[in-house]
XYZ file of C-alpha atoms in Angstrom:
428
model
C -133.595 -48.901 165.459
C -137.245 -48.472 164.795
C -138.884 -44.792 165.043
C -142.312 -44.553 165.437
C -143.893 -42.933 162.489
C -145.390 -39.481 163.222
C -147.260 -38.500 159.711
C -146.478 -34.975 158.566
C -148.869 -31.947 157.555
C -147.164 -29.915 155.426
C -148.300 -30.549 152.060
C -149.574 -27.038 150.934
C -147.673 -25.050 153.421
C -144.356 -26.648 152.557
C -145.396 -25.363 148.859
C -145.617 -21.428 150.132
C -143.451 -19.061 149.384
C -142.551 -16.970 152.579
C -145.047 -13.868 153.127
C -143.461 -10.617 154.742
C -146.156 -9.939 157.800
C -146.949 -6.192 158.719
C -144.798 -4.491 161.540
C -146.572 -4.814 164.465
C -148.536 -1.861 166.060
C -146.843 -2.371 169.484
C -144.227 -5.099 169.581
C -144.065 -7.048 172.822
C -139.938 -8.228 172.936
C -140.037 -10.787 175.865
C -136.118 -10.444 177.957
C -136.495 -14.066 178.574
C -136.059 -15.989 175.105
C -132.852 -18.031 175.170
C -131.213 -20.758 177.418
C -129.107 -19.099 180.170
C -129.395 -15.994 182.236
C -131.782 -13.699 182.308
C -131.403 -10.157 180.761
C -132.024 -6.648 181.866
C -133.338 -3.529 180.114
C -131.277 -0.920 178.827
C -134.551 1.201 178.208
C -137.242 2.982 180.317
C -140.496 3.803 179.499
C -140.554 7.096 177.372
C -137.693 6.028 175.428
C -137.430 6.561 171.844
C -135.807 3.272 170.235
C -134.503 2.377 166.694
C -135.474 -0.618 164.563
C -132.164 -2.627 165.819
C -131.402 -1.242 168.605
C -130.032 -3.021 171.679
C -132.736 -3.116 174.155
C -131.926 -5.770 177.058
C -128.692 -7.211 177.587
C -126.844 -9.743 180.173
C -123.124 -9.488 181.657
C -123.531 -13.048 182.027
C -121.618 -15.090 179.518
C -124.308 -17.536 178.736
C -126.974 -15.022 177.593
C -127.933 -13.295 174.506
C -128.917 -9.618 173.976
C -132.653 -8.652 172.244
C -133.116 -5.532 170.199
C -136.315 -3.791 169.171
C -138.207 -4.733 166.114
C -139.408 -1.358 165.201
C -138.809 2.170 165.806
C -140.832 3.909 168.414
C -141.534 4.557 171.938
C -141.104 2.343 174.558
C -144.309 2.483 176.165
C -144.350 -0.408 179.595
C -141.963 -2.731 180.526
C -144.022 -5.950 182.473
C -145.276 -9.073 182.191
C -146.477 -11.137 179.553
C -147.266 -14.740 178.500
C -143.908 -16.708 177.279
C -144.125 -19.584 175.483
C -140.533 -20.208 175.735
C -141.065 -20.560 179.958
C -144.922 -21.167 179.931
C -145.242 -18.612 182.604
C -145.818 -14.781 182.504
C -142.269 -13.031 182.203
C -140.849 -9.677 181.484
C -141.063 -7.631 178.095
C -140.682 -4.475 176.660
C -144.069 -3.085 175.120
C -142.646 -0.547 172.688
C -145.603 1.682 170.146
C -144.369 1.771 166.744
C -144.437 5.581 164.745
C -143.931 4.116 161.798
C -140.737 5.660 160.883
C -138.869 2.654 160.555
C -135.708 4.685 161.728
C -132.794 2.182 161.893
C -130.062 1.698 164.268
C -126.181 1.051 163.190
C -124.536 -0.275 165.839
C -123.813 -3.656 164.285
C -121.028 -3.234 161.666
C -120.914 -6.062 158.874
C -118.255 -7.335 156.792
C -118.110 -8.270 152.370
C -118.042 -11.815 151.968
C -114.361 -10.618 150.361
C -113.031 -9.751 153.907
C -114.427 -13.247 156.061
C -111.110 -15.258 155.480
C -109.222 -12.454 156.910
C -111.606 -11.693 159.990
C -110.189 -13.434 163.189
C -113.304 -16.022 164.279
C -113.555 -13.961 167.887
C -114.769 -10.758 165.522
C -117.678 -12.913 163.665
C -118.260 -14.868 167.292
C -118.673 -11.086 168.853
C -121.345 -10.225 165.621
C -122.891 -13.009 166.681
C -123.501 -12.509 169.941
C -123.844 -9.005 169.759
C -126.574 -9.565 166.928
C -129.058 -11.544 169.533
C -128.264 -15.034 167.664
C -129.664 -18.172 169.766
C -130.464 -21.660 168.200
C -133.911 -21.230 166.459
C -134.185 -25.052 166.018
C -136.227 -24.931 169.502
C -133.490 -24.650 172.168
C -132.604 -21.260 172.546
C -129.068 -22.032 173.141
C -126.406 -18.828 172.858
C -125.027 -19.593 169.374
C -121.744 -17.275 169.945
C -121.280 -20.054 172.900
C -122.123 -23.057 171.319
C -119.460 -21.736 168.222
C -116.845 -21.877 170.947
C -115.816 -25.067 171.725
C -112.563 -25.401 174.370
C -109.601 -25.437 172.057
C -108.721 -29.263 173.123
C -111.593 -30.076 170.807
C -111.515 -29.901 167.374
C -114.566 -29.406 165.247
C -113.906 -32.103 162.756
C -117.950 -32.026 161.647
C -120.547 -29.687 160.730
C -124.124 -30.736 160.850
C -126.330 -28.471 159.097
C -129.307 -29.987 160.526
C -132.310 -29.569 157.736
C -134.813 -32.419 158.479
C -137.273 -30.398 160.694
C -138.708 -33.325 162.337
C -141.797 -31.424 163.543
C -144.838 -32.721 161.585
C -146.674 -29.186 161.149
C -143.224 -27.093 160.447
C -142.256 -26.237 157.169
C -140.097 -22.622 158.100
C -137.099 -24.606 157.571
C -137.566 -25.826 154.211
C -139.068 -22.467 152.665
C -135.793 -21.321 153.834
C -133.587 -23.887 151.935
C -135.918 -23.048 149.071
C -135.520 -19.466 149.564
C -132.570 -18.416 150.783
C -129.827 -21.138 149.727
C -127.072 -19.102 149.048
C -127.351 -17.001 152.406
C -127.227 -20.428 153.911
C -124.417 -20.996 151.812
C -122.604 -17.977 153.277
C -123.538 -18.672 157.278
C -121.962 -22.062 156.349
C -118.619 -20.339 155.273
C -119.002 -18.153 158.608
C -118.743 -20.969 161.143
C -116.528 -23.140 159.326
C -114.435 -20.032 159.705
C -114.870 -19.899 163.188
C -114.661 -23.650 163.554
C -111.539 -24.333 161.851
C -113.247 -25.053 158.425
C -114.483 -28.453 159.134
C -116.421 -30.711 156.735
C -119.934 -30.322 155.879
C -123.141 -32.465 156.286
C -126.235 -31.226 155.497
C -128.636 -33.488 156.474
C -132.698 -33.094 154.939
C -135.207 -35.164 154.130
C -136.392 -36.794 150.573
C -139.600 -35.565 151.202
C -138.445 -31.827 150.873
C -138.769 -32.666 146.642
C -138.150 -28.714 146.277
C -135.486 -28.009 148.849
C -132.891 -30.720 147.745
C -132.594 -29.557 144.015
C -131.931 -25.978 144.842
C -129.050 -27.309 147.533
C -127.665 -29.352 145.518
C -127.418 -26.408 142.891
C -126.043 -24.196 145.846
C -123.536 -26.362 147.653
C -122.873 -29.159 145.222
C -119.701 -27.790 143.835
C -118.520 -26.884 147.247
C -115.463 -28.647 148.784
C -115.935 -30.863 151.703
C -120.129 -30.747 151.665
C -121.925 -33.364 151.381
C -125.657 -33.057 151.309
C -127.350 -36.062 152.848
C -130.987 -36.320 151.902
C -132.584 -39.317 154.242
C -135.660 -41.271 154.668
C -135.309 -39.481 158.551
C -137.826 -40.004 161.233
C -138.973 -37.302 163.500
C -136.902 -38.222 166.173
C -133.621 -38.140 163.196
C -134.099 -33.873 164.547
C -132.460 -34.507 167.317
C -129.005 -33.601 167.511
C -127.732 -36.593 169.098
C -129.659 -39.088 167.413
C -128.774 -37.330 164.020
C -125.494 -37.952 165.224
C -126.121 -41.544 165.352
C -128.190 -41.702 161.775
C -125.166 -39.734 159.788
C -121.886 -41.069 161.608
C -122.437 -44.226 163.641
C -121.569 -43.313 166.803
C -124.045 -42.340 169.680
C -123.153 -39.345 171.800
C -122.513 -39.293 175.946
C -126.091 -37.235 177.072
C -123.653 -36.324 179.221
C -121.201 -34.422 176.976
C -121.511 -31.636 174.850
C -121.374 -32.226 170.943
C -118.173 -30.485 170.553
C -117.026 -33.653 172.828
C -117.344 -36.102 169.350
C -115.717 -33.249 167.198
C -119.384 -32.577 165.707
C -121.477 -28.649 165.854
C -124.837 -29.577 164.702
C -126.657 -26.101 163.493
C -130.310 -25.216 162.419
C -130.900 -24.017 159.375
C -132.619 -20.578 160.445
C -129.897 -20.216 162.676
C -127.346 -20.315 159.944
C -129.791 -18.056 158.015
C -129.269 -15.552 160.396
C -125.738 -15.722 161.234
C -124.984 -14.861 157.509
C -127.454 -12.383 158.093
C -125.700 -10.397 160.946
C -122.143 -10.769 159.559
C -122.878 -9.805 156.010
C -125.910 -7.219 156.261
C -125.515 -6.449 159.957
C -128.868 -7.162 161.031
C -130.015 -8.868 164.389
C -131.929 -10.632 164.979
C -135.303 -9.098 165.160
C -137.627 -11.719 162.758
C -137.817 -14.964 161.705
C -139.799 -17.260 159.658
C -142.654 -18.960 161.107
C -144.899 -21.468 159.562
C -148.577 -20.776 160.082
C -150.279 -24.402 159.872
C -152.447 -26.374 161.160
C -156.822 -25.964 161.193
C -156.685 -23.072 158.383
C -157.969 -22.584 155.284
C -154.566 -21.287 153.695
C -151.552 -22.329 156.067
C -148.586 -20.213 154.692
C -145.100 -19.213 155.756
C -144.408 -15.799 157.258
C -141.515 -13.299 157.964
C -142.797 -11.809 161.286
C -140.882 -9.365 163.578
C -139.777 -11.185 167.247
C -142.281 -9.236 169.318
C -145.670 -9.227 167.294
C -148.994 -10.587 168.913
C -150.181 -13.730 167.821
C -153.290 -12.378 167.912
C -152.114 -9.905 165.002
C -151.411 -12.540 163.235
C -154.837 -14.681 163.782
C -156.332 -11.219 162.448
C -154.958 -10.218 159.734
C -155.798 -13.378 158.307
C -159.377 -13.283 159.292
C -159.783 -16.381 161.120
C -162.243 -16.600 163.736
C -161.008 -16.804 166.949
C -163.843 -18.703 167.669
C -163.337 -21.640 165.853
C -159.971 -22.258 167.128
C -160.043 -24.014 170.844
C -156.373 -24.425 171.199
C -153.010 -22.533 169.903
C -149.832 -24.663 169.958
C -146.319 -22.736 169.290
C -142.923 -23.958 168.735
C -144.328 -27.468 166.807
C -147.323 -30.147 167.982
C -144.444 -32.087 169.502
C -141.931 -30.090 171.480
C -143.821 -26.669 171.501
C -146.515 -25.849 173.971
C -149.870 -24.518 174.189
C -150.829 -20.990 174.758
C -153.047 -19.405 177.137
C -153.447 -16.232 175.940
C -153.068 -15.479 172.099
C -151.543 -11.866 173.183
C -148.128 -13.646 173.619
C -145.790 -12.463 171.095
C -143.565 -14.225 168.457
C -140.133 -15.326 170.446
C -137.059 -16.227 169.150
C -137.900 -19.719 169.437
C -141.708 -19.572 167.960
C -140.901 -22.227 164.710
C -145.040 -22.473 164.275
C -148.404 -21.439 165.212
C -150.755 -24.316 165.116
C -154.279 -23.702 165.895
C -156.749 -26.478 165.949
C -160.413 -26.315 166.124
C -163.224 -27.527 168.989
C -163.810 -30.919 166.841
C -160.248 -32.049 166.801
C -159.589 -31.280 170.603
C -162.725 -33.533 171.485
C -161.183 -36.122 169.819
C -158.773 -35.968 172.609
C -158.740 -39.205 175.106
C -159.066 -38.027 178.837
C -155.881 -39.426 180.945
C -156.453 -42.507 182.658
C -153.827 -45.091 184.253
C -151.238 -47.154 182.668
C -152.784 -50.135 180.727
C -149.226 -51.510 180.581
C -148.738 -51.820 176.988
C -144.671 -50.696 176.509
C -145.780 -48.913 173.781
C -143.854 -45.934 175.242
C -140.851 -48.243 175.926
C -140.502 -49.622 172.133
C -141.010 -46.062 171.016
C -138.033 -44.260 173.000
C -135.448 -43.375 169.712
C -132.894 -43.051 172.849
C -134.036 -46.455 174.620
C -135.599 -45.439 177.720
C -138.043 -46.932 179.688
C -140.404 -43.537 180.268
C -143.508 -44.923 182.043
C -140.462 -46.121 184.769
C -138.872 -43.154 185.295
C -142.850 -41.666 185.049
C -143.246 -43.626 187.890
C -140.864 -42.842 189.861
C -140.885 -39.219 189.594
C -144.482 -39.325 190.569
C -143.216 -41.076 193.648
C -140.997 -38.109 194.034
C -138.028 -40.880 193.817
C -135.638 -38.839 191.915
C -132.959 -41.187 193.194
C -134.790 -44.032 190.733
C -135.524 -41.755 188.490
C -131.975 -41.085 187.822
C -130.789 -44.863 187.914
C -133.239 -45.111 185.010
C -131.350 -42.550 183.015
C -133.729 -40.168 183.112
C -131.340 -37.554 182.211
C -130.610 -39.183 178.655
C -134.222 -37.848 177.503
C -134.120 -35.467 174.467
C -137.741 -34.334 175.179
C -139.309 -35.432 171.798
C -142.695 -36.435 173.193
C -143.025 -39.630 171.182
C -143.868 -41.555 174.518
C -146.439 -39.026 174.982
C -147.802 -39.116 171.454
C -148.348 -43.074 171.632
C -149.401 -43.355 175.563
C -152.986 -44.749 174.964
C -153.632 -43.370 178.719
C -152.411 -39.997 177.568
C -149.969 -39.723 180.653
C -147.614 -35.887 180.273
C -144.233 -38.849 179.867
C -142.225 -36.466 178.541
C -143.186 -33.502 180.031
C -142.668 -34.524 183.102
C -139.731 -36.562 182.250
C -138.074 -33.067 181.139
C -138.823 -31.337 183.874
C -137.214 -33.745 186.199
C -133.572 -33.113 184.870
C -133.616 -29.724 186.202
């Protein structure tokens, strides 16, 4: 099948070595980062908290806990910009004293004592450690690890391509931390039954592959797959497709072909948690885009953008527009005091001159160019159509439930019609 061709920007980030950002002066820590149920504080205003500790937290099973980033004083809990949402949602605004005091609560285990550790004790560090899929979905990865016993994990995907043309966290991260990879790998196939491994990356990432194949090339049943993939090739499903043949149901879980496909940040910090018993309270995020030096950082969940627009001395005048979580699947921000989520893969800001450039939305000039560019074979300016209509009944015949939301009908609409967007939003 033919992808369309969506031309990358990452040739002097991708080159970066990751840069540890400052601790924020007051970190924002948004409740509402992951797929599933909302969470609830465990903290009031005057609190004292540890860097660590357990802040907000869900009875719900589909939910993941969030822990504070620094040590301090929880100063206001309301609302703030989430990119995750794009709408204002609760946080906890907590003023740093610098003392970088740490909590304990989350116990680790040596690397010596994982084949003896039953897989519900490294599924509870997981989930007690805040871990959600930092590919872009959000998804509880202590739930997506447990797959109903009828079926068997036969396949691991560790899913390296990072499709997104201005995202290069991922690969600094293969670069960087290989053998930590190497040990979240040996934590799920633990949990999983020990299935065999794909790793799945892209030739382009010239510095990644040699350093994996140093890592895991000796390893039994790994296989590192290094592809000519397409942006689209990110998606779990139509990875899926690229590495074993078959397509999966949109209508099924994964676990439903024997397959777990994992990001590798999210792997990252799973060995992170089980071996050094930290949660998850940072992550890498590549800084791209209109700037003079775009660069990889380590930045605490909770800081400002605007910290980060700062302390690198860019004028926030010259930037018109700040896109977070990747140019295709990430959004726009109103506001750059929103704070680093979870789920924030890359800032991109772009300037005044390259937003003009922008074509205003007109009608459909019926060209199919959305149609031939569907990885998943949908016919998006239909089910467009119809939802417009409010026709969700048509909508639906048209599949429009089989969408994996990678805004490639979007990217090549010549009449700059929201396809996807609104496409996505229709499912729910």
């Amino acid at each position: 099948m033919p992808y369309e061709h969506i031309k990358e920007v990452k040739d002097q980030a991708r080159i970066t070595p990751i840069e540890i950002f400052p601790d924020p002066k007051t970190a924002i820590v948004i409740l509402d980062q992951h797929s599933g149920k909302p969470l609830s504080p465990l903290v009031a205003v005057g609190d004292s908290v540890a860097v660590g500790q357990k802040i907000a937290d869900s009875k719900e099973r589909i939910s993941s806990p969030v822990h504070s980033p620094i040590s301090g004083q929880v100063v206001n809990i309301g609302n703030i910009y989430n990119h995750c949402l794009e709408t204002f949602t609760n946080a906890i605004f907590i003023e740093t004293d610098c003392k970088r005091t740490k909590d304990k609560s989350l116990t680790p285990i040596c690397e010596a004592e994982l084949e003896k550790t039953k897989p519900a004790d490294l599924l509870n560090i997981i989930h007690e450690a805040g871990i959600i899929g930092l590919g872009g979905a959000g998804f509880p990865t202590h739930i997506k690890l447990s797959p109903p016993a009828e079926f068997p994990i036969k396949n691991l995907v560790v899913n390296a391509t990072e499709g997104e043309p201005y995202d290069t966290a991922d690969e600094r991260l293969l670069v960087e931390k290989t053998e930590n990879i190497l040990r979240g790998v040996n934590v799920i196939k633990r949990i999983l039954g020990n299935p065999a491994v794909t790793i799945a990356t892209k030739v382009s990432k010239v510095e990644a592959i040699p350093k994996l194949q140093e890592v895991f090339g000796n390893e039994p049943d790994i296989k590192i797959v290094a592809g000519h993939f397409k942006y689209q090739q990110g998606d779990a499903s139509v990875l899926q497709k690229a590495l074993f043949g078959y397509e999966p149901s949109p209508e099924k879980r994964s676990y439903e072909s024997g397959c777990i496909v994992q990001n590798v940040a999210t792997i990252n910090a799973i060995a992170d948690a089980v071996f050094a018993g930290e949660p998850l309270i940072s992550r890498v995020v590549a800084f791209n885009g209109e700037i003079a030096q775009p660069k990889n950082l380590l930045v605490k969940i909770g800081t400002p953008i605007s910290d980060i627009f700062s302390q690198n001395n860019i004028d926030m005048n010259d930037v018109r527009q700040v896109v977070v979580g990747g140019v295709m699947m990430g959004h726009a921000i109103p506001t750059t005091e929103a704070p680093i989520t979870k789920r924030s893969s890359s800032i991109i800001p772009f300037s005044e001159n390259n937003c003009k450039k922008e074509q205003k939305q007109t009608v459909c000039i019926h060209c199919s160019k959305c149609i031939s560019a569907c990885p998943v074979k949908l016919h998006p300016i239909l089910i467009y159509n119809a939802i417009m209509a409010a026709n969700m009944e048509k909508a639906e015949k048209l599949w429009n439930k089989d969408c994996i939301g990678c805004g490639t009908c979007t990217y090549v609409c010549p009449s700059r019609l929201p396809l996807a967007s609104t496409i996505m939003a229709s499912r729910y």
